[in-house]
mmCIF file of C-alpha atoms in Angstrom:
data_model
loop_
_atom_site.group_PDB
_atom_site.id
_atom_site.type_symbol
_atom_site.label_atom_id
_atom_site.label_comp_id
_atom_site.label_asym_id
_atom_site.label_seq_id
_atom_site.Cartn_x
_atom_site.Cartn_y
_atom_site.Cartn_z
ATOM 1 C CA ASP B 1 -15.404 4.819 -16.502
ATOM 2 C CA ALA B 2 -16.795 1.772 -18.007
ATOM 3 C CA ASN B 3 -18.912 1.305 -14.695
ATOM 4 C CA TYR B 4 -20.460 4.718 -14.409
ATOM 5 C CA LYS B 5 -24.284 4.738 -14.544
ATOM 6 C CA TRP B 6 -26.031 8.053 -14.638
ATOM 7 C CA THR B 7 -29.287 6.405 -12.758
ATOM 8 C CA GLU B 8 -27.302 5.103 -9.895
ATOM 9 C CA TRP B 9 -26.818 8.876 -8.776
ATOM 10 C CA ASP B 10 -29.070 11.231 -7.227
ATOM 11 C CA GLN B 11 -31.376 12.933 -9.527
ATOM 12 C CA ALA B 12 -32.422 16.333 -8.960
ATOM 13 C CA GLY B 13 -35.806 16.649 -7.350
ATOM 14 C CA TRP B 14 -36.270 12.965 -6.365
ATOM 15 C CA GLY B 15 -35.903 13.767 -2.930
ATOM 16 C CA TRP B 16 -39.773 13.460 -2.335
ATOM 17 C CA LEU B 17 -39.880 9.883 -3.686
ATOM 18 C CA GLY B 18 -38.078 8.628 -0.211
ATOM 19 C CA HIS B 19 -41.119 9.811 1.806
ATOM 20 C CA SER B 20 -43.571 7.359 -0.049
ATOM 21 C CA TYR B 21 -43.282 3.589 0.381
ATOM 22 C CA PHE B 22 -45.602 3.190 -2.567
ATOM 23 C CA LEU B 23 -43.291 5.228 -4.562
ATOM 24 C CA ARG B 24 -40.079 3.498 -3.461
ATOM 25 C CA LEU B 25 -41.661 0.265 -4.255
ATOM 26 C CA LEU B 26 -42.648 1.392 -7.895
ATOM 27 C CA VAL B 27 -39.251 2.784 -8.426
ATOM 28 C CA SER B 28 -37.723 -0.525 -7.052
ATOM 29 C CA ALA B 29 -40.053 -2.851 -9.590
ATOM 30 C CA TYR B 30 -39.567 -0.518 -12.629
ATOM 31 C CA PRO B 31 -36.122 0.844 -12.174
ATOM 32 C CA LEU B 32 -34.886 3.666 -14.348
ATOM 33 C CA HIS B 33 -32.868 1.879 -17.326
ATOM 34 C CA GLU B 34 -30.076 3.797 -19.409
ATOM 35 C CA PRO B 35 -29.872 3.475 -23.072
ATOM 36 C CA GLU B 36 -27.710 0.589 -24.229
ATOM 37 C CA ARG B 37 -23.947 1.555 -24.848
ATOM 38 C CA GLN B 38 -21.351 -0.424 -26.362
ATOM 39 C CA GLU B 39 -18.981 -2.087 -23.810
ATOM 40 C CA ILE B 40 -15.580 -0.916 -23.933
ATOM 41 C CA ALA B 41 -13.099 -3.899 -24.142
ATOM 42 C CA ASP B 42 -10.272 -3.854 -21.272
ATOM 43 C CA GLU B 43 -7.827 -3.959 -23.952
ATOM 44 C CA ARG B 44 -8.846 -0.658 -25.376
ATOM 45 C CA MET B 45 -9.307 0.885 -22.258
ATOM 46 C CA GLU B 46 -5.801 -0.096 -21.248
ATOM 47 C CA GLU B 47 -4.403 1.207 -24.891
ATOM 48 C CA VAL B 48 -6.266 4.771 -24.265
ATOM 49 C CA ASN B 49 -4.585 4.782 -20.661
ATOM 50 C CA ALA B 50 -1.055 4.040 -21.772
ATOM 51 C CA ALA B 51 -1.570 6.570 -24.384
ATOM 52 C CA LEU B 52 -2.514 9.011 -21.870
ATOM 53 C CA PHE B 53 0.532 8.148 -19.890
ATOM 54 C CA ARG B 54 3.016 8.391 -22.822
ATOM 55 C CA ARG B 55 1.581 11.834 -23.613
ATOM 56 C CA PHE B 56 1.998 12.817 -20.062
ATOM 57 C CA LEU B 57 5.645 11.921 -20.151
ATOM 58 C CA THR B 58 6.271 13.591 -23.223
ATOM 59 C CA ALA B 59 4.744 16.809 -22.074
ATOM 60 C CA VAL B 60 6.665 16.747 -18.955
ATOM 61 C CA GLU B 61 9.960 16.098 -20.774
ATOM 62 C CA GLU B 62 9.200 18.780 -23.376
ATOM 63 C CA ASP B 63 8.730 20.980 -20.660
ATOM 64 C CA GLY B 64 12.249 20.326 -19.297
ATOM 65 C CA ALA B 65 11.166 18.795 -15.841
ATOM 66 C CA SER B 66 11.811 15.450 -14.475
ATOM 67 C CA SER B 67 8.677 13.024 -13.790
ATOM 68 C CA ARG B 68 7.921 9.792 -12.209
ATOM 69 C CA ILE B 69 4.792 7.743 -12.418
ATOM 70 C CA VAL B 70 4.006 6.304 -9.078
ATOM 71 C CA TYR B 71 1.766 3.470 -8.511
ATOM 72 C CA LEU B 72 0.032 3.833 -5.383
ATOM 73 C CA PRO B 73 -1.340 0.360 -3.947
ATOM 74 C CA SER B 74 -4.765 -0.159 -2.713
ATOM 75 C CA ILE B 75 -6.220 -1.835 0.254
ATOM 76 C CA ASP B 76 -6.707 -4.942 -1.502
ATOM 77 C CA GLU B 77 -3.261 -5.158 -2.618
ATOM 78 C CA VAL B 78 -1.524 -4.714 1.160
ATOM 79 C CA PRO B 79 -0.494 -6.453 3.311
ATOM 80 C CA GLU B 80 -0.896 -9.740 0.992
ATOM 81 C CA ARG B 81 0.131 -9.552 -2.659
ATOM 82 C CA PRO B 82 -3.037 -10.241 -4.281
ATOM 83 C CA SER B 83 -3.492 -13.363 -6.816
ATOM 84 C CA TRP B 84 -4.529 -11.073 -9.561
ATOM 85 C CA VAL B 85 -2.670 -8.369 -11.443
ATOM 86 C CA PRO B 86 -4.100 -4.864 -10.639
ATOM 87 C CA VAL B 87 -5.050 -3.018 -13.694
ATOM 88 C CA GLY B 88 -2.955 -0.118 -13.145
ATOM 89 C CA THR B 89 0.265 -2.326 -12.623
ATOM 90 C CA LYS B 90 -0.596 -4.036 -15.878
ATOM 91 C CA ILE B 91 -1.129 -0.931 -17.868
ATOM 92 C CA LEU B 92 2.398 0.407 -16.878
ATOM 93 C CA THR B 93 4.100 -3.143 -17.087
ATOM 94 C CA ASP B 94 2.396 -3.785 -20.351
ATOM 95 C CA ALA B 95 3.159 -0.665 -21.822
ATOM 96 C CA LYS B 96 6.671 -0.752 -20.732
ATOM 97 C CA LEU B 97 6.178 2.782 -19.044
ATOM 98 C CA PRO B 98 8.701 3.610 -16.567
ATOM 99 C CA HIS B 99 7.279 4.070 -13.115
ATOM 100 C CA VAL B 100 7.742 3.171 -9.621
ATOM 101 C CA ASN B 101 5.761 0.682 -7.561
ATOM 102 C CA ILE B 102 5.874 1.461 -3.783
ATOM 103 C CA ARG B 103 3.474 -1.987 -3.186
ATOM 104 C CA ASP B 104 6.153 -3.914 -1.495
ATOM 105 C CA CYS B 105 7.464 -1.046 0.526
ATOM 106 C CA MET B 106 3.733 0.063 1.637
ATOM 107 C CA ALA B 107 2.979 -3.643 2.591
ATOM 108 C CA ALA B 108 6.284 -3.557 4.924
ATOM 109 C CA GLY B 109 4.699 -0.753 6.645
ATOM 110 C CA PHE B 110 1.203 -1.830 6.688
ATOM 111 C CA GLY B 111 -0.955 -0.768 9.659
ATOM 112 C CA GLU B 112 -5.041 -1.025 10.249
ATOM 113 C CA GLN B 113 -4.634 2.907 10.245
ATOM 114 C CA MET B 114 -3.374 3.316 6.597
ATOM 115 C CA PHE B 115 -6.633 3.671 5.059
ATOM 116 C CA MET B 116 -9.943 5.206 6.031
ATOM 117 C CA PRO B 117 -12.100 4.116 7.247
ATOM 118 C CA PRO B 118 -9.881 2.205 9.319
ATOM 119 C CA GLY B 119 -9.242 -1.738 8.274
ATOM 120 C CA HIS B 120 -11.221 -1.439 4.921
ATOM 121 C CA GLY B 121 -11.434 2.056 3.678
ATOM 122 C CA GLN B 122 -10.122 2.745 0.162
ATOM 123 C CA HIS B 123 -8.610 6.224 0.604
ATOM 124 C CA TYR B 124 -5.258 7.030 2.209
ATOM 125 C CA ALA B 125 -5.097 8.146 5.935
ATOM 126 C CA PRO B 126 -2.500 10.325 7.371
ATOM 127 C CA GLU B 127 -1.012 6.931 8.132
ATOM 128 C CA GLY B 128 -0.999 5.756 4.629
ATOM 129 C CA ASN B 129 0.166 8.941 3.389
ATOM 130 C CA ARG B 130 3.174 8.928 5.917
ATOM 131 C CA VAL B 131 4.242 5.418 4.806
ATOM 132 C CA ALA B 132 3.776 6.363 1.148
ATOM 133 C CA ALA B 133 6.035 9.469 1.575
ATOM 134 C CA LYS B 134 8.600 7.332 3.564
ATOM 135 C CA CYS B 135 8.534 4.786 0.681
ATOM 136 C CA LEU B 136 9.033 7.645 -2.150
ATOM 137 C CA ALA B 137 11.613 9.486 -0.484
ATOM 138 C CA PRO B 138 14.842 7.615 -2.141
ATOM 139 C CA VAL B 139 13.039 8.361 -5.459
ATOM 140 C CA VAL B 140 12.468 11.942 -4.988
ATOM 141 C CA GLU B 141 16.242 12.469 -3.405
ATOM 142 C CA SER B 142 17.447 10.559 -6.525
ATOM 143 C CA LEU B 143 15.691 13.212 -8.822
ATOM 144 C CA ILE B 144 16.846 15.944 -6.880
ATOM 145 C CA GLU B 145 20.454 14.723 -6.998
ATOM 146 C CA ARG B 146 20.354 14.420 -10.567
ATOM 147 C CA ARG B 147 18.710 17.678 -11.041
ATOM 148 C CA LEU B 148 20.743 19.923 -8.624
ATOM 149 C CA PRO B 149 23.927 19.774 -11.358
ATOM 150 C CA LEU B 150 21.338 20.797 -14.307
ATOM 151 C CA ALA B 151 20.268 23.657 -12.035
ATOM 152 C CA ARG B 152 23.690 25.013 -11.502
ATOM 153 C CA GLY B 153 24.381 24.601 -15.112
ATOM 154 C CA VAL B 154 26.777 21.549 -14.547
ATOM 155 C CA GLN B 155 26.485 19.017 -17.157
#
């Protein structure tokens, strides 16, 4: 994660700092700094992610199983289509990786209760999971229909 900074997370034993306004002032005035690190170019991050997806698809196929990469939209993408291309969609499309994007279906079933906390959360709520499952049902059914003859030994 290019944006991860260890100094933004709780440090063991630092709880006592919160009790002193003077120490809070010092920590605010002189924050911890991480050693400089080389930033990762977006293009390189996209290449690495595309390679991981390709390896996943290859491993699943070698194992004799069926796979589908499913792109699940975030709250920023539903109900209105964003003016920007989400990085996940960009990686899958640019790498020409087979995937299912249920953004349009999710947008059609959008409701305030789809994400937690309601209206602005980033995690799917039970309602969001229900809508995603409804959108994915035809995809899963087609996979099952294709696999059943193979499971019975019929080519």
